[in-house]
């Protein structure tokens, strides 16, 4: 588990203020800064409990025993991130028309919102020389406090989710088996390409050599990174 001292959390807020001054962004309110500070601290300390506490009460009610596996996966994917100190942020009020479109689209996908969002938070940061991550969160401003909100999965969507998870697990098992069959000199060549940041070239090279799809090549070569961690 990663830990982030409280002092580092305060430094993140300071870096936020500096980034805004450089980009001439509007000054954030104390409530907005407080939410960002709590959100980043929760992410960087791997705290699912703290992350859940930032959700709107109506959204938290969607976390039932029937949907627990869905939300466990959702939280763990969020907590895999580490947000560095040199992030940038956009915190803006949502337009009514955009909110209506967002909620209508979410309902069609099987994710009806329990409460309408009022704001959107976007956090951008670099994860490498040519790699960037953008986090977008829908928020509700209620009684001077910001809460995260999103759609709640319907029973039909949960069925599709579990079917997808089963298929993904089967593909992962096959990728592991294919990786175990990799031998030099091809394995050494692929490792070198990955070390040079040429992921796509490595996938294409594996695909051309084995006849597997690029999707399978990506899954197989991800094992190289997993073994080095």
Short mmCIF file of C-alpha atoms in Angstrom, two decimals:
data_model
loop_
_atom_site.label_atom_id
_atom_site.label_comp_id
_atom_site.label_asym_id
_atom_site.label_seq_id
_atom_site.Cartn_x
_atom_site.Cartn_y
_atom_site.Cartn_z
CA UNK A 1 0.00 0.00 0.00
CA UNK A 2 1.31 3.48 -0.83
CA UNK A 3 1.22 6.16 1.86
CA UNK A 4 1.22 9.91 1.47
CA UNK A 5 2.17 12.06 4.50
CA UNK A 6 -0.21 14.91 5.32
CA UNK A 7 2.54 17.36 4.44
CA UNK A 8 2.68 16.06 0.89
CA UNK A 9 -1.06 16.60 0.56
CA UNK A 10 -0.61 20.25 1.54
CA UNK A 11 2.21 20.58 -0.98
CA UNK A 12 -0.11 19.28 -3.70
CA UNK A 13 -2.53 22.10 -3.01
CA UNK A 14 0.35 24.58 -3.14
CA UNK A 15 1.44 23.18 -6.50
CA UNK A 16 -2.15 23.55 -7.69
CA UNK A 17 -2.11 27.25 -6.85
CA UNK A 18 1.20 27.74 -8.67
CA UNK A 19 -0.05 25.93 -11.77
CA UNK A 20 -3.13 28.14 -11.85
CA UNK A 21 -1.09 31.30 -11.53
CA UNK A 22 1.14 30.25 -14.43
CA UNK A 23 -1.81 29.41 -16.68
CA UNK A 24 -3.93 32.39 -15.58
CA UNK A 25 -6.80 30.09 -14.57
CA UNK A 26 -9.55 31.39 -12.25
CA UNK A 27 -8.70 31.11 -8.58
CA UNK A 28 -10.35 28.12 -6.95
CA UNK A 29 -12.61 28.56 -3.97
CA UNK A 30 -11.59 27.10 -0.63
CA UNK A 31 -14.31 24.43 -1.00
CA UNK A 32 -12.95 23.41 -4.40
CA UNK A 33 -9.37 23.27 -3.14
CA UNK A 34 -10.53 21.26 -0.14
CA UNK A 35 -12.21 18.66 -2.36
CA UNK A 36 -9.15 18.36 -4.63
CA UNK A 37 -6.89 18.02 -1.61
CA UNK A 38 -9.06 15.21 -0.17
CA UNK A 39 -9.42 13.45 -3.52
CA UNK A 40 -5.70 13.37 -4.27
CA UNK A 41 -4.85 12.33 -0.71
CA UNK A 42 -7.32 9.43 -1.00
CA UNK A 43 -5.90 8.32 -4.35
CA UNK A 44 -2.26 8.55 -3.34
CA UNK A 45 -2.81 6.79 -0.02
CA UNK A 46 -4.76 3.92 -1.65
CA UNK A 47 -7.74 4.56 0.61
CA UNK A 48 -10.97 3.16 -0.83
CA UNK A 49 -12.72 4.27 2.36
CA UNK A 50 -11.63 7.91 1.95
CA UNK A 51 -12.52 7.85 -1.74
CA UNK A 52 -15.99 6.49 -0.97
CA UNK A 53 -16.50 9.20 1.66
CA UNK A 54 -16.20 11.82 -1.11
CA UNK A 55 -19.21 10.39 -2.95
CA UNK A 56 -22.69 11.86 -2.70
CA UNK A 57 -24.90 9.97 -0.20
CA UNK A 58 -27.38 9.09 -2.96
CA UNK A 59 -24.52 7.69 -5.05
CA UNK A 60 -23.19 5.65 -2.14
CA UNK A 61 -26.60 4.04 -1.80
CA UNK A 62 -25.98 2.40 -5.17
CA UNK A 63 -23.28 0.29 -3.49
CA UNK A 64 -25.37 -2.70 -2.52
CA UNK A 65 -24.33 -6.34 -2.00
CA UNK A 66 -25.61 -7.02 -5.53
CA UNK A 67 -23.25 -4.42 -7.05
CA UNK A 68 -20.31 -4.69 -4.64
CA UNK A 69 -18.00 -6.48 -7.12
CA UNK A 70 -18.63 -3.72 -9.68
CA UNK A 71 -17.74 -0.94 -7.24
CA UNK A 72 -14.77 -2.81 -5.79
CA UNK A 73 -13.33 -3.02 -9.29
CA UNK A 74 -14.15 0.65 -9.97
CA UNK A 75 -12.41 1.81 -6.80
CA UNK A 76 -9.34 -0.37 -7.31
CA UNK A 77 -8.85 0.94 -10.84
CA UNK A 78 -8.95 4.50 -9.49
CA UNK A 79 -6.49 3.66 -6.72
CA UNK A 80 -3.95 2.24 -9.16
CA UNK A 81 -3.10 5.83 -10.05
CA UNK A 82 -0.52 8.03 -8.39
CA UNK A 83 -1.08 11.74 -8.98
CA UNK A 84 2.22 13.70 -8.98
CA UNK A 85 2.68 17.16 -7.55
CA UNK A 86 2.89 18.91 -10.92
CA UNK A 87 -0.72 18.27 -11.93
CA UNK A 88 -3.03 20.83 -13.52
CA UNK A 89 -6.73 21.22 -12.86
CA UNK A 90 -9.88 22.63 -14.43
CA UNK A 91 -12.86 23.05 -12.10
CA UNK A 92 -15.95 24.37 -13.85
CA UNK A 93 -19.69 24.66 -13.45
CA UNK A 94 -21.69 22.41 -15.75
CA UNK A 95 -24.12 23.85 -18.30
CA UNK A 96 -27.73 22.74 -17.84
CA UNK A 97 -28.01 21.45 -21.42
CA UNK A 98 -24.82 19.41 -21.04
CA UNK A 99 -26.10 17.94 -17.77
CA UNK A 100 -29.32 16.82 -19.44
CA UNK A 101 -27.39 15.17 -22.28
CA UNK A 102 -25.00 13.50 -19.85
CA UNK A 103 -27.82 12.09 -17.73
CA UNK A 104 -29.85 10.93 -20.73
CA UNK A 105 -26.84 9.22 -22.29
CA UNK A 106 -25.88 7.57 -18.99
CA UNK A 107 -29.40 6.21 -18.56
CA UNK A 108 -29.35 4.73 -22.07
CA UNK A 109 -26.07 2.96 -21.25
CA UNK A 110 -27.55 1.52 -18.05
CA UNK A 111 -26.04 4.07 -15.66
CA UNK A 112 -28.88 6.34 -14.46
CA UNK A 113 -27.69 9.18 -12.21
CA UNK A 114 -29.20 9.27 -8.70
CA UNK A 115 -28.70 13.05 -8.58
CA UNK A 116 -27.78 15.62 -11.23
CA UNK A 117 -24.15 16.82 -11.29
CA UNK A 118 -23.51 20.55 -11.04
CA UNK A 119 -19.76 20.77 -11.69
CA UNK A 120 -16.95 18.96 -13.46
CA UNK A 121 -13.39 18.46 -12.25
CA UNK A 122 -10.57 17.62 -14.64
CA UNK A 123 -7.06 16.73 -13.45
CA UNK A 124 -4.22 16.40 -15.98
CA UNK A 125 -0.71 15.15 -15.36
CA UNK A 126 2.21 13.53 -17.14
CA UNK A 127 3.18 9.91 -16.50
CA UNK A 128 6.17 9.88 -18.84
CA UNK A 129 7.90 11.71 -21.65
CA UNK A 130 5.02 11.12 -24.06
CA UNK A 131 2.35 9.80 -21.69
CA UNK A 132 -0.43 11.80 -20.09
CA UNK A 133 -3.40 10.99 -17.88
CA UNK A 134 -6.67 12.88 -17.60
CA UNK A 135 -9.10 12.27 -14.74
CA UNK A 136 -12.63 13.65 -15.11
CA UNK A 137 -15.11 13.60 -12.23
CA UNK A 138 -18.72 14.79 -12.11
CA UNK A 139 -19.50 16.62 -8.88
CA UNK A 140 -22.49 17.91 -6.95
CA UNK A 141 -22.28 21.12 -4.92
CA UNK A 142 -24.59 20.74 -1.97
CA UNK A 143 -24.65 22.97 1.13
CA UNK A 144 -21.17 24.29 0.42
CA UNK A 145 -19.59 20.87 -0.09
CA UNK A 146 -18.60 19.02 -3.25
CA UNK A 147 -19.43 15.34 -3.74
CA UNK A 148 -18.61 12.95 -6.55
CA UNK A 149 -21.54 11.48 -8.45
CA UNK A 150 -21.89 9.08 -11.32
CA UNK A 151 -24.41 6.65 -12.75
CA UNK A 152 -25.59 3.58 -10.85
CA UNK A 153 -25.46 0.28 -12.78
CA UNK A 154 -28.76 -1.39 -13.57
CA UNK A 155 -29.17 -5.18 -13.04
CA UNK A 156 -28.91 -5.66 -16.81
CA UNK A 157 -25.62 -3.76 -16.95
CA UNK A 158 -24.23 -5.79 -14.04
CA UNK A 159 -24.92 -8.96 -16.03
CA UNK A 160 -22.98 -7.56 -19.00
CA UNK A 161 -20.20 -6.40 -16.68
CA UNK A 162 -19.72 -9.89 -15.21
CA UNK A 163 -19.77 -11.49 -18.65
CA UNK A 164 -17.05 -9.05 -19.71
CA UNK A 165 -14.99 -9.78 -16.59
CA UNK A 166 -15.19 -13.51 -17.27
CA UNK A 167 -14.05 -13.02 -20.86
CA UNK A 168 -11.22 -10.75 -19.72
CA UNK A 169 -10.04 -13.35 -17.20
CA UNK A 170 -10.00 -16.02 -19.92
CA UNK A 171 -8.01 -13.74 -22.24
CA UNK A 172 -5.59 -12.95 -19.43
CA UNK A 173 -4.99 -16.65 -18.76
CA UNK A 174 -4.30 -17.26 -22.44
CA UNK A 175 -1.93 -14.27 -22.56
CA UNK A 176 0.02 -15.73 -19.64
CA UNK A 177 0.26 -19.09 -21.41
CA UNK A 178 1.48 -17.46 -24.64
CA UNK A 179 4.03 -15.39 -22.74
CA UNK A 180 5.41 -18.54 -21.09
CA UNK A 181 6.11 -19.87 -24.60
CA UNK A 182 8.15 -16.80 -25.62
CA UNK A 183 11.84 -17.52 -26.04
CA UNK A 184 14.95 -15.66 -27.15
CA UNK A 185 15.93 -14.13 -29.49
CA UNK A 186 12.35 -12.88 -30.04
CA UNK A 187 11.81 -12.25 -26.33
CA UNK A 188 15.02 -10.20 -26.09
CA UNK A 189 14.03 -8.19 -29.16
CA UNK A 190 10.59 -7.43 -27.75
CA UNK A 191 12.03 -6.39 -24.38
CA UNK A 192 14.41 -4.02 -26.12
CA UNK A 193 11.61 -2.42 -28.12
CA UNK A 194 9.56 -1.92 -24.95
CA UNK A 195 12.51 -0.42 -23.11
CA UNK A 196 12.89 2.06 -25.96
CA UNK A 197 9.24 3.07 -25.59
CA UNK A 198 8.27 1.45 -28.90
CA UNK A 199 5.19 -0.38 -27.64
CA UNK A 200 3.29 -0.43 -30.92
CA UNK A 201 6.33 -1.70 -32.81
CA UNK A 202 6.70 -4.47 -30.23
CA UNK A 203 3.05 -5.47 -30.59
CA UNK A 204 3.35 -5.52 -34.38
CA UNK A 205 6.56 -7.54 -34.22
CA UNK A 206 4.96 -10.15 -31.96
CA UNK A 207 1.82 -10.25 -34.11
CA UNK A 208 3.82 -10.72 -37.32
CA UNK A 209 5.91 -13.49 -35.76
CA UNK A 210 3.05 -15.44 -34.14
CA UNK A 211 -0.02 -14.58 -36.21
CA UNK A 212 -1.85 -13.36 -33.09
CA UNK A 213 -3.94 -10.17 -33.12
CA UNK A 214 -2.53 -6.85 -31.91
CA UNK A 215 -4.91 -7.03 -28.94
CA UNK A 216 -3.46 -10.39 -27.95
CA UNK A 217 0.07 -9.07 -28.53
CA UNK A 218 -0.60 -6.18 -26.16
CA UNK A 219 -1.90 -8.55 -23.46
CA UNK A 220 1.05 -10.92 -23.87
CA UNK A 221 3.71 -8.22 -23.76
CA UNK A 222 2.11 -6.61 -20.70
CA UNK A 223 3.44 -9.67 -18.86
CA UNK A 224 6.97 -8.36 -19.37
CA UNK A 225 6.15 -5.25 -17.34
CA UNK A 226 4.33 -7.26 -14.67
CA UNK A 227 7.31 -9.55 -14.19
CA UNK A 228 9.71 -6.63 -13.83
CA UNK A 229 7.63 -4.95 -11.07
#
